[in-house]
């Protein structure tokens, strides 16, 4: 089992920045990819960005050039730097970990990001 704890959400004005963190504990040796997903009210959960244990990244088209995912394997922590935030980025952001066979190992509890003036 892997436990994930997110932090760093909050209220920010349009054009602002936030940095989310997600710390993993438990059977961290089994983690390959870690990722960020988000779910806005009335919408399905969608992938935002994913990073593999080797550092390969994937971004949703809607966040390319604005968000950056990074990872500190020594600390078992993944980060999401979000710049140029827009109201449509408002959502609950969840952290996720997957195994080397792409099984979901766990989800974080979610952290609210609200972009509003």
Short mmCIF file of N, CA, C and O in Angstrom, two decimals:
data_model
loop_
_atom_site.label_atom_id
_atom_site.label_comp_id
_atom_site.label_asym_id
_atom_site.label_seq_id
_atom_site.Cartn_x
_atom_site.Cartn_y
_atom_site.Cartn_z
N UNK A 1 0.82 -1.19 0.00
CA UNK A 1 0.00 0.00 0.00
C UNK A 1 0.86 1.25 0.00
O UNK A 1 1.94 1.28 0.60
N UNK A 2 0.37 2.24 -0.69
CA UNK A 2 1.04 3.54 -0.75
C UNK A 2 0.07 4.60 -0.25
O UNK A 2 -1.08 4.65 -0.67
N UNK A 3 0.56 5.45 0.62
CA UNK A 3 -0.24 6.57 1.11
C UNK A 3 0.31 7.86 0.48
O UNK A 3 1.53 8.04 0.38
N UNK A 4 -0.62 8.71 0.06
CA UNK A 4 -0.25 9.96 -0.61
C UNK A 4 -0.91 11.13 0.10
O UNK A 4 -2.11 11.08 0.37
N UNK A 5 -0.13 12.16 0.38
CA UNK A 5 -0.66 13.34 1.06
C UNK A 5 -0.27 14.58 0.26
O UNK A 5 0.91 14.87 0.07
N UNK A 6 -1.31 15.28 -0.21
CA UNK A 6 -1.09 16.50 -1.00
C UNK A 6 -1.09 17.73 -0.10
O UNK A 6 -1.71 17.73 0.98
N UNK A 7 -0.45 18.77 -0.57
CA UNK A 7 -0.48 20.07 0.10
C UNK A 7 -0.21 21.15 -0.93
O UNK A 7 0.26 20.87 -2.04
N UNK A 8 -0.54 22.39 -0.58
CA UNK A 8 -0.20 23.52 -1.42
C UNK A 8 -1.34 24.17 -2.17
O UNK A 8 -1.13 25.16 -2.86
N UNK A 9 -2.54 23.65 -2.03
CA UNK A 9 -3.67 24.29 -2.72
C UNK A 9 -4.06 25.58 -2.04
O UNK A 9 -3.51 25.97 -1.01
N UNK A 10 -5.02 26.28 -2.65
CA UNK A 10 -5.49 27.53 -2.07
C UNK A 10 -6.19 28.40 -3.09
O UNK A 10 -6.54 27.95 -4.18
N UNK A 11 -6.37 29.64 -2.70
CA UNK A 11 -7.03 30.64 -3.55
C UNK A 11 -5.97 31.54 -4.17
O UNK A 11 -5.10 32.05 -3.46
N UNK A 12 -6.06 31.73 -5.47
CA UNK A 12 -5.10 32.57 -6.17
C UNK A 12 -5.82 33.36 -7.25
O UNK A 12 -6.84 32.91 -7.79
N UNK A 13 -5.31 34.54 -7.54
CA UNK A 13 -5.91 35.38 -8.57
C UNK A 13 -5.50 34.88 -9.96
O UNK A 13 -4.44 34.26 -10.11
N UNK A 14 -6.30 35.16 -10.97
CA UNK A 14 -5.91 34.80 -12.34
C UNK A 14 -4.54 35.37 -12.68
O UNK A 14 -4.23 36.51 -12.34
N UNK A 15 -3.73 34.53 -13.33
CA UNK A 15 -2.37 34.92 -13.66
C UNK A 15 -1.36 34.57 -12.58
O UNK A 15 -0.14 34.68 -12.81
N UNK A 16 -1.84 34.14 -11.45
CA UNK A 16 -0.96 33.79 -10.34
C UNK A 16 -0.38 32.40 -10.43
O UNK A 16 -0.62 31.67 -11.42
N UNK A 17 0.35 32.03 -9.40
CA UNK A 17 1.04 30.73 -9.37
C UNK A 17 0.78 30.01 -8.05
O UNK A 17 0.53 30.65 -7.02
N UNK A 18 0.84 28.70 -8.12
CA UNK A 18 0.79 27.84 -6.94
C UNK A 18 1.69 26.65 -7.18
O UNK A 18 1.90 26.24 -8.33
N UNK A 19 2.19 26.08 -6.09
CA UNK A 19 2.98 24.85 -6.18
C UNK A 19 2.36 23.80 -5.28
O UNK A 19 2.23 24.01 -4.07
N UNK A 20 1.98 22.70 -5.88
CA UNK A 20 1.42 21.58 -5.15
C UNK A 20 2.51 20.56 -4.86
O UNK A 20 3.42 20.36 -5.67
N UNK A 21 2.40 19.91 -3.72
CA UNK A 21 3.32 18.84 -3.34
C UNK A 21 2.52 17.59 -2.98
O UNK A 21 1.40 17.69 -2.48
N UNK A 22 3.12 16.44 -3.22
CA UNK A 22 2.49 15.18 -2.86
C UNK A 22 3.58 14.25 -2.35
O UNK A 22 4.49 13.88 -3.10
N UNK A 23 3.47 13.89 -1.08
CA UNK A 23 4.47 13.02 -0.45
C UNK A 23 3.92 11.61 -0.33
O UNK A 23 2.80 11.41 0.15
N UNK A 24 4.70 10.65 -0.78
CA UNK A 24 4.31 9.24 -0.72
C UNK A 24 4.99 8.55 0.45
O UNK A 24 6.15 8.86 0.78
N UNK A 25 4.29 7.60 1.05
CA UNK A 25 4.86 6.77 2.11
C UNK A 25 4.32 5.36 1.96
O UNK A 25 3.40 5.11 1.18
N UNK A 26 4.88 4.45 2.71
CA UNK A 26 4.46 3.05 2.60
C UNK A 26 5.37 2.30 1.65
O UNK A 26 6.59 2.46 1.68
N UNK A 27 4.78 1.52 0.76
CA UNK A 27 5.55 0.69 -0.19
C UNK A 27 6.02 1.51 -1.38
O UNK A 27 5.69 1.22 -2.54
N UNK A 28 6.83 2.51 -1.11
CA UNK A 28 7.24 3.44 -2.17
C UNK A 28 8.15 2.79 -3.21
O UNK A 28 8.27 3.28 -4.32
N UNK A 29 8.77 1.66 -2.85
CA UNK A 29 9.64 0.96 -3.79
C UNK A 29 8.86 0.47 -5.02
O UNK A 29 9.44 0.22 -6.08
N UNK A 30 7.55 0.33 -4.87
CA UNK A 30 6.72 -0.19 -5.96
C UNK A 30 6.24 0.88 -6.92
O UNK A 30 5.61 0.58 -7.94
N UNK A 31 6.54 2.14 -6.62
CA UNK A 31 6.04 3.25 -7.44
C UNK A 31 6.89 3.44 -8.69
O UNK A 31 8.10 3.55 -8.63
N UNK A 32 6.20 3.52 -9.84
CA UNK A 32 6.84 3.96 -11.06
C UNK A 32 6.40 5.38 -11.34
O UNK A 32 7.07 6.34 -11.02
N UNK A 33 5.22 5.53 -11.91
CA UNK A 33 4.76 6.87 -12.28
C UNK A 33 3.97 7.52 -11.15
O UNK A 33 3.29 6.85 -10.37
N UNK A 34 4.12 8.83 -11.07
CA UNK A 34 3.29 9.63 -10.18
C UNK A 34 2.66 10.73 -11.02
O UNK A 34 3.27 11.22 -11.98
N UNK A 35 1.45 11.09 -10.65
CA UNK A 35 0.77 12.07 -11.50
C UNK A 35 -0.20 12.94 -10.72
O UNK A 35 -0.51 12.67 -9.56
N UNK A 36 -0.61 13.97 -11.40
CA UNK A 36 -1.62 14.88 -10.88
C UNK A 36 -2.85 14.82 -11.78
O UNK A 36 -2.74 14.83 -13.02
N UNK A 37 -3.99 14.75 -11.14
CA UNK A 37 -5.29 14.76 -11.81
C UNK A 37 -6.12 15.86 -11.18
O UNK A 37 -5.80 16.34 -10.07
N UNK A 38 -7.18 16.26 -11.85
CA UNK A 38 -8.06 17.25 -11.26
C UNK A 38 -9.51 16.97 -11.62
O UNK A 38 -9.79 16.35 -12.66
N UNK A 39 -10.38 17.44 -10.76
CA UNK A 39 -11.81 17.28 -10.99
C UNK A 39 -12.52 18.56 -10.63
O UNK A 39 -12.51 18.97 -9.47
N UNK A 40 -13.12 19.17 -11.63
CA UNK A 40 -13.91 20.37 -11.43
C UNK A 40 -15.36 19.98 -11.14
O UNK A 40 -15.79 18.88 -11.52
N UNK A 41 -16.13 20.86 -10.51
CA UNK A 41 -17.53 20.53 -10.21
C UNK A 41 -18.30 20.16 -11.46
O UNK A 41 -18.24 20.86 -12.47
N UNK A 42 -18.98 19.03 -11.40
CA UNK A 42 -19.80 18.61 -12.53
C UNK A 42 -19.04 17.98 -13.67
O UNK A 42 -19.63 17.64 -14.70
N UNK A 43 -17.74 17.80 -13.49
CA UNK A 43 -16.91 17.23 -14.57
C UNK A 43 -16.21 15.97 -14.07
O UNK A 43 -16.08 15.74 -12.88
N UNK A 44 -15.75 15.18 -15.04
CA UNK A 44 -15.02 13.96 -14.70
C UNK A 44 -13.58 14.31 -14.32
O UNK A 44 -13.04 15.34 -14.73
N UNK A 45 -12.96 13.42 -13.56
CA UNK A 45 -11.56 13.60 -13.22
C UNK A 45 -10.72 13.45 -14.48
O UNK A 45 -10.95 12.56 -15.29
N UNK A 46 -9.74 14.34 -14.64
CA UNK A 46 -8.90 14.32 -15.82
C UNK A 46 -7.44 14.38 -15.42
O UNK A 46 -7.08 14.94 -14.39
N UNK A 47 -6.59 13.81 -16.28
CA UNK A 47 -5.16 13.86 -16.02
C UNK A 47 -4.64 15.26 -16.30
O UNK A 47 -5.09 15.93 -17.24
N UNK A 48 -3.72 15.71 -15.46
CA UNK A 48 -3.08 17.00 -15.64
C UNK A 48 -1.64 16.79 -16.12
O UNK A 48 -1.22 17.33 -17.14
N UNK A 49 -0.89 15.99 -15.36
CA UNK A 49 0.51 15.73 -15.70
C UNK A 49 0.96 14.45 -15.01
O UNK A 49 0.48 14.14 -13.92
N UNK A 50 1.87 13.75 -15.67
CA UNK A 50 2.40 12.50 -15.13
C UNK A 50 3.91 12.48 -15.33
O UNK A 50 4.42 12.99 -16.34
N UNK A 51 4.62 11.89 -14.37
CA UNK A 51 6.06 11.75 -14.48
C UNK A 51 6.46 10.34 -14.06
O UNK A 51 5.97 9.83 -13.05
N UNK A 52 7.31 9.73 -14.86
CA UNK A 52 7.76 8.38 -14.53
C UNK A 52 8.94 8.43 -13.58
O UNK A 52 9.50 9.49 -13.30
N UNK A 53 9.34 7.26 -13.09
CA UNK A 53 10.48 7.21 -12.18
C UNK A 53 11.76 7.66 -12.87
O UNK A 53 12.69 8.15 -12.22
N UNK A 54 11.79 7.53 -14.19
CA UNK A 54 12.96 7.96 -14.95
C UNK A 54 12.93 9.42 -15.37
O UNK A 54 13.89 9.92 -15.96
N UNK A 55 11.81 10.09 -15.08
CA UNK A 55 11.72 11.51 -15.39
C UNK A 55 10.96 11.87 -16.65
O UNK A 55 10.82 13.05 -16.98
N UNK A 56 10.45 10.88 -17.37
CA UNK A 56 9.64 11.18 -18.55
C UNK A 56 8.32 11.82 -18.12
O UNK A 56 7.73 11.39 -17.14
N UNK A 57 7.91 12.83 -18.87
CA UNK A 57 6.71 13.58 -18.47
C UNK A 57 5.65 13.57 -19.58
O UNK A 57 5.96 13.42 -20.77
N UNK A 58 4.42 13.76 -19.14
CA UNK A 58 3.29 13.89 -20.05
C UNK A 58 2.37 14.96 -19.46
O UNK A 58 2.12 14.97 -18.26
N UNK A 59 1.89 15.84 -20.33
CA UNK A 59 1.01 16.92 -19.89
C UNK A 59 -0.28 16.92 -20.70
O UNK A 59 -0.28 16.64 -21.90
N UNK A 60 -1.35 17.31 -20.05
CA UNK A 60 -2.58 17.59 -20.78
C UNK A 60 -2.35 18.83 -21.65
O UNK A 60 -1.61 19.75 -21.24
N UNK A 61 -2.97 18.87 -22.80
CA UNK A 61 -2.78 20.00 -23.71
C UNK A 61 -3.16 21.33 -23.05
O UNK A 61 -2.54 22.36 -23.32
N UNK A 62 -4.14 21.29 -22.18
CA UNK A 62 -4.64 22.52 -21.57
C UNK A 62 -3.65 23.16 -20.60
O UNK A 62 -3.81 24.33 -20.25
N UNK A 63 -2.63 22.40 -20.17
CA UNK A 63 -1.69 22.96 -19.19
C UNK A 63 -0.27 23.07 -19.73
O UNK A 63 0.62 23.60 -19.05
N UNK A 64 -0.04 22.58 -20.93
CA UNK A 64 1.31 22.64 -21.51
C UNK A 64 1.81 24.08 -21.58
O UNK A 64 1.09 24.97 -21.99
N UNK A 65 3.05 24.26 -21.14
CA UNK A 65 3.65 25.58 -21.15
C UNK A 65 3.33 26.42 -19.92
O UNK A 65 3.93 27.48 -19.71
N UNK A 66 2.38 25.95 -19.09
CA UNK A 66 2.02 26.69 -17.88
C UNK A 66 2.35 25.89 -16.61
O UNK A 66 2.74 26.46 -15.60
N UNK A 67 2.18 24.58 -16.67
CA UNK A 67 2.42 23.73 -15.51
C UNK A 67 3.69 22.91 -15.73
O UNK A 67 4.00 22.51 -16.86
N UNK A 68 4.38 22.63 -14.64
CA UNK A 68 5.57 21.78 -14.68
C UNK A 68 5.52 20.76 -13.57
O UNK A 68 5.36 21.12 -12.40
N UNK A 69 5.64 19.49 -13.94
CA UNK A 69 5.68 18.42 -12.95
C UNK A 69 7.13 18.03 -12.72
O UNK A 69 7.94 17.99 -13.67
N UNK A 70 7.47 17.79 -11.47
CA UNK A 70 8.82 17.35 -11.13
C UNK A 70 8.75 16.36 -9.97
O UNK A 70 7.69 16.21 -9.34
N UNK A 71 9.88 15.73 -9.71
CA UNK A 71 9.86 14.65 -8.74
C UNK A 71 11.20 14.56 -8.03
O UNK A 71 12.26 14.72 -8.65
N UNK A 72 11.13 14.32 -6.72
CA UNK A 72 12.31 14.08 -5.92
C UNK A 72 12.21 12.64 -5.42
O UNK A 72 11.49 12.37 -4.46
N UNK A 73 12.90 11.74 -6.09
CA UNK A 73 12.77 10.33 -5.74
C UNK A 73 13.31 10.03 -4.34
O UNK A 73 12.82 9.12 -3.67
N UNK A 74 14.31 10.77 -3.91
CA UNK A 74 14.87 10.55 -2.58
C UNK A 74 13.85 10.87 -1.48
O UNK A 74 13.86 10.26 -0.42
N UNK A 75 12.99 11.84 -1.77
CA UNK A 75 11.97 12.24 -0.81
C UNK A 75 10.61 11.63 -1.12
O UNK A 75 9.64 11.89 -0.40
N UNK A 76 10.54 10.83 -2.19
CA UNK A 76 9.26 10.22 -2.61
C UNK A 76 8.17 11.28 -2.74
O UNK A 76 7.03 11.09 -2.28
N UNK A 77 8.52 12.39 -3.35
CA UNK A 77 7.62 13.52 -3.46
C UNK A 77 7.54 13.99 -4.90
O UNK A 77 8.56 14.05 -5.60
N UNK A 78 6.33 14.32 -5.33
CA UNK A 78 6.11 14.88 -6.66
C UNK A 78 5.52 16.27 -6.49
O UNK A 78 4.78 16.53 -5.54
N UNK A 79 5.90 17.16 -7.39
CA UNK A 79 5.47 18.55 -7.32
C UNK A 79 4.75 18.94 -8.61
O UNK A 79 5.00 18.37 -9.67
N UNK A 80 3.89 19.94 -8.49
CA UNK A 80 3.26 20.52 -9.66
C UNK A 80 3.34 22.03 -9.53
O UNK A 80 2.66 22.62 -8.68
N UNK A 81 4.20 22.64 -10.32
CA UNK A 81 4.31 24.09 -10.36
C UNK A 81 3.30 24.60 -11.38
O UNK A 81 3.37 24.23 -12.56
N UNK A 82 2.39 25.43 -10.93
CA UNK A 82 1.33 25.94 -11.79
C UNK A 82 1.47 27.44 -11.94
O UNK A 82 1.39 28.18 -10.95
N UNK A 83 1.72 27.89 -13.16
CA UNK A 83 1.86 29.31 -13.46
C UNK A 83 0.74 29.76 -14.39
O UNK A 83 0.07 28.94 -15.01
N UNK A 84 0.57 31.06 -14.48
CA UNK A 84 -0.45 31.64 -15.37
C UNK A 84 -1.80 30.97 -15.15
O UNK A 84 -2.49 30.59 -16.10
N UNK A 85 -2.19 30.83 -13.91
CA UNK A 85 -3.44 30.14 -13.59
C UNK A 85 -4.64 30.92 -14.09
O UNK A 85 -4.65 32.16 -14.09
N UNK A 86 -5.63 30.17 -14.54
CA UNK A 86 -6.87 30.75 -15.07
C UNK A 86 -8.06 30.16 -14.31
O UNK A 86 -7.94 29.10 -13.69
N UNK A 87 -9.19 30.84 -14.35
CA UNK A 87 -10.38 30.32 -13.63
C UNK A 87 -10.73 28.89 -14.00
O UNK A 87 -11.21 28.14 -13.14
N UNK A 88 -10.48 28.50 -15.24
CA UNK A 88 -10.80 27.13 -15.65
C UNK A 88 -9.87 26.09 -15.04
O UNK A 88 -10.10 24.88 -15.20
N UNK A 89 -8.84 26.53 -14.34
CA UNK A 89 -7.97 25.59 -13.61
C UNK A 89 -8.54 25.27 -12.23
O UNK A 89 -7.98 24.42 -11.52
N UNK A 90 -9.61 25.93 -11.85
CA UNK A 90 -10.23 25.67 -10.56
C UNK A 90 -10.75 24.24 -10.49
O UNK A 90 -11.50 23.80 -11.36
N UNK A 91 -10.31 23.52 -9.47
CA UNK A 91 -10.67 22.11 -9.33
C UNK A 91 -10.05 21.58 -8.04
O UNK A 91 -9.23 22.24 -7.41
N UNK A 92 -10.46 20.36 -7.70
CA UNK A 92 -9.74 19.61 -6.67
C UNK A 92 -8.65 18.83 -7.38
O UNK A 92 -8.92 18.11 -8.34
N UNK A 93 -7.43 18.98 -6.91
CA UNK A 93 -6.28 18.32 -7.53
C UNK A 93 -5.90 17.10 -6.68
O UNK A 93 -5.73 17.20 -5.46
N UNK A 94 -5.74 15.97 -7.37
CA UNK A 94 -5.41 14.71 -6.71
C UNK A 94 -4.06 14.19 -7.20
O UNK A 94 -3.73 14.29 -8.38
N UNK A 95 -3.34 13.59 -6.29
CA UNK A 95 -2.09 12.92 -6.60
C UNK A 95 -2.36 11.43 -6.75
O UNK A 95 -3.24 10.87 -6.07
N UNK A 96 -1.60 10.79 -7.62
CA UNK A 96 -1.81 9.37 -7.92
C UNK A 96 -0.47 8.70 -8.10
O UNK A 96 0.47 9.32 -8.60
N UNK A 97 -0.39 7.44 -7.71
CA UNK A 97 0.84 6.67 -7.92
C UNK A 97 0.49 5.36 -8.61
O UNK A 97 -0.53 4.73 -8.28
N UNK A 98 1.33 4.99 -9.55
CA UNK A 98 1.12 3.75 -10.28
C UNK A 98 2.36 2.87 -10.21
O UNK A 98 3.48 3.38 -10.12
N UNK A 99 2.12 1.56 -10.31
CA UNK A 99 3.22 0.60 -10.27
C UNK A 99 3.86 0.44 -11.65
O UNK A 99 3.41 1.04 -12.63
N UNK A 100 4.89 -0.38 -11.71
CA UNK A 100 5.56 -0.65 -12.98
C UNK A 100 4.68 -1.45 -13.94
O UNK A 100 4.98 -1.53 -15.13
N UNK A 101 3.60 -2.03 -13.44
CA UNK A 101 2.62 -2.71 -14.30
C UNK A 101 1.37 -1.85 -14.49
O UNK A 101 0.33 -2.33 -14.91
N UNK A 102 1.49 -0.56 -14.17
CA UNK A 102 0.44 0.44 -14.37
C UNK A 102 -0.78 0.25 -13.48
O UNK A 102 -1.86 0.80 -13.76
N UNK A 103 -0.63 -0.50 -12.40
CA UNK A 103 -1.72 -0.60 -11.43
C UNK A 103 -1.73 0.63 -10.55
O UNK A 103 -0.67 1.15 -10.19
N UNK A 104 -2.93 1.08 -10.19
CA UNK A 104 -3.04 2.23 -9.30
C UNK A 104 -2.69 1.79 -7.88
O UNK A 104 -3.31 0.85 -7.35
N UNK A 105 -1.72 2.46 -7.29
CA UNK A 105 -1.28 2.11 -5.94
C UNK A 105 -1.98 2.96 -4.87
O UNK A 105 -2.04 2.56 -3.71
N UNK A 106 -2.47 4.11 -5.27
CA UNK A 106 -3.14 4.96 -4.30
C UNK A 106 -3.48 6.32 -4.85
O UNK A 106 -2.94 6.74 -5.89
N UNK A 107 -4.38 6.98 -4.16
CA UNK A 107 -4.79 8.35 -4.45
C UNK A 107 -4.64 9.18 -3.20
O UNK A 107 -4.87 8.70 -2.09
N UNK A 108 -4.30 10.44 -3.39
CA UNK A 108 -4.31 11.36 -2.28
C UNK A 108 -5.73 11.80 -1.97
O UNK A 108 -6.68 11.47 -2.68
N UNK A 109 -5.87 12.59 -0.92
CA UNK A 109 -7.20 13.02 -0.49
C UNK A 109 -7.70 14.22 -1.29
O UNK A 109 -8.88 14.54 -1.22
N UNK A 110 -6.82 14.84 -2.04
CA UNK A 110 -7.19 15.99 -2.85
C UNK A 110 -6.91 17.30 -2.16
O UNK A 110 -6.97 17.41 -0.93
N UNK A 111 -6.59 18.30 -2.97
CA UNK A 111 -6.38 19.66 -2.45
C UNK A 111 -7.07 20.64 -3.39
O UNK A 111 -6.97 20.52 -4.62
N UNK A 112 -7.80 21.57 -2.82
CA UNK A 112 -8.61 22.50 -3.61
C UNK A 112 -7.74 23.63 -4.15
O UNK A 112 -6.97 24.26 -3.40
N UNK A 113 -7.88 23.88 -5.44
CA UNK A 113 -7.26 25.04 -6.09
C UNK A 113 -8.38 25.89 -6.65
O UNK A 113 -9.19 25.41 -7.46
N UNK A 114 -8.44 27.14 -6.23
CA UNK A 114 -9.46 28.06 -6.70
C UNK A 114 -8.79 29.28 -7.31
O UNK A 114 -7.96 29.93 -6.65
N UNK A 115 -9.11 29.55 -8.56
CA UNK A 115 -8.55 30.70 -9.27
C UNK A 115 -9.68 31.70 -9.48
O UNK A 115 -10.60 31.46 -10.26
N UNK A 116 -9.59 32.81 -8.78
CA UNK A 116 -10.67 33.79 -8.82
C UNK A 116 -10.15 35.14 -8.39
O UNK A 116 -9.25 35.24 -7.55
N UNK A 117 -10.76 36.17 -8.97
CA UNK A 117 -10.40 37.53 -8.56
C UNK A 117 -11.36 38.02 -7.48
O UNK A 117 -11.22 39.15 -6.99
#
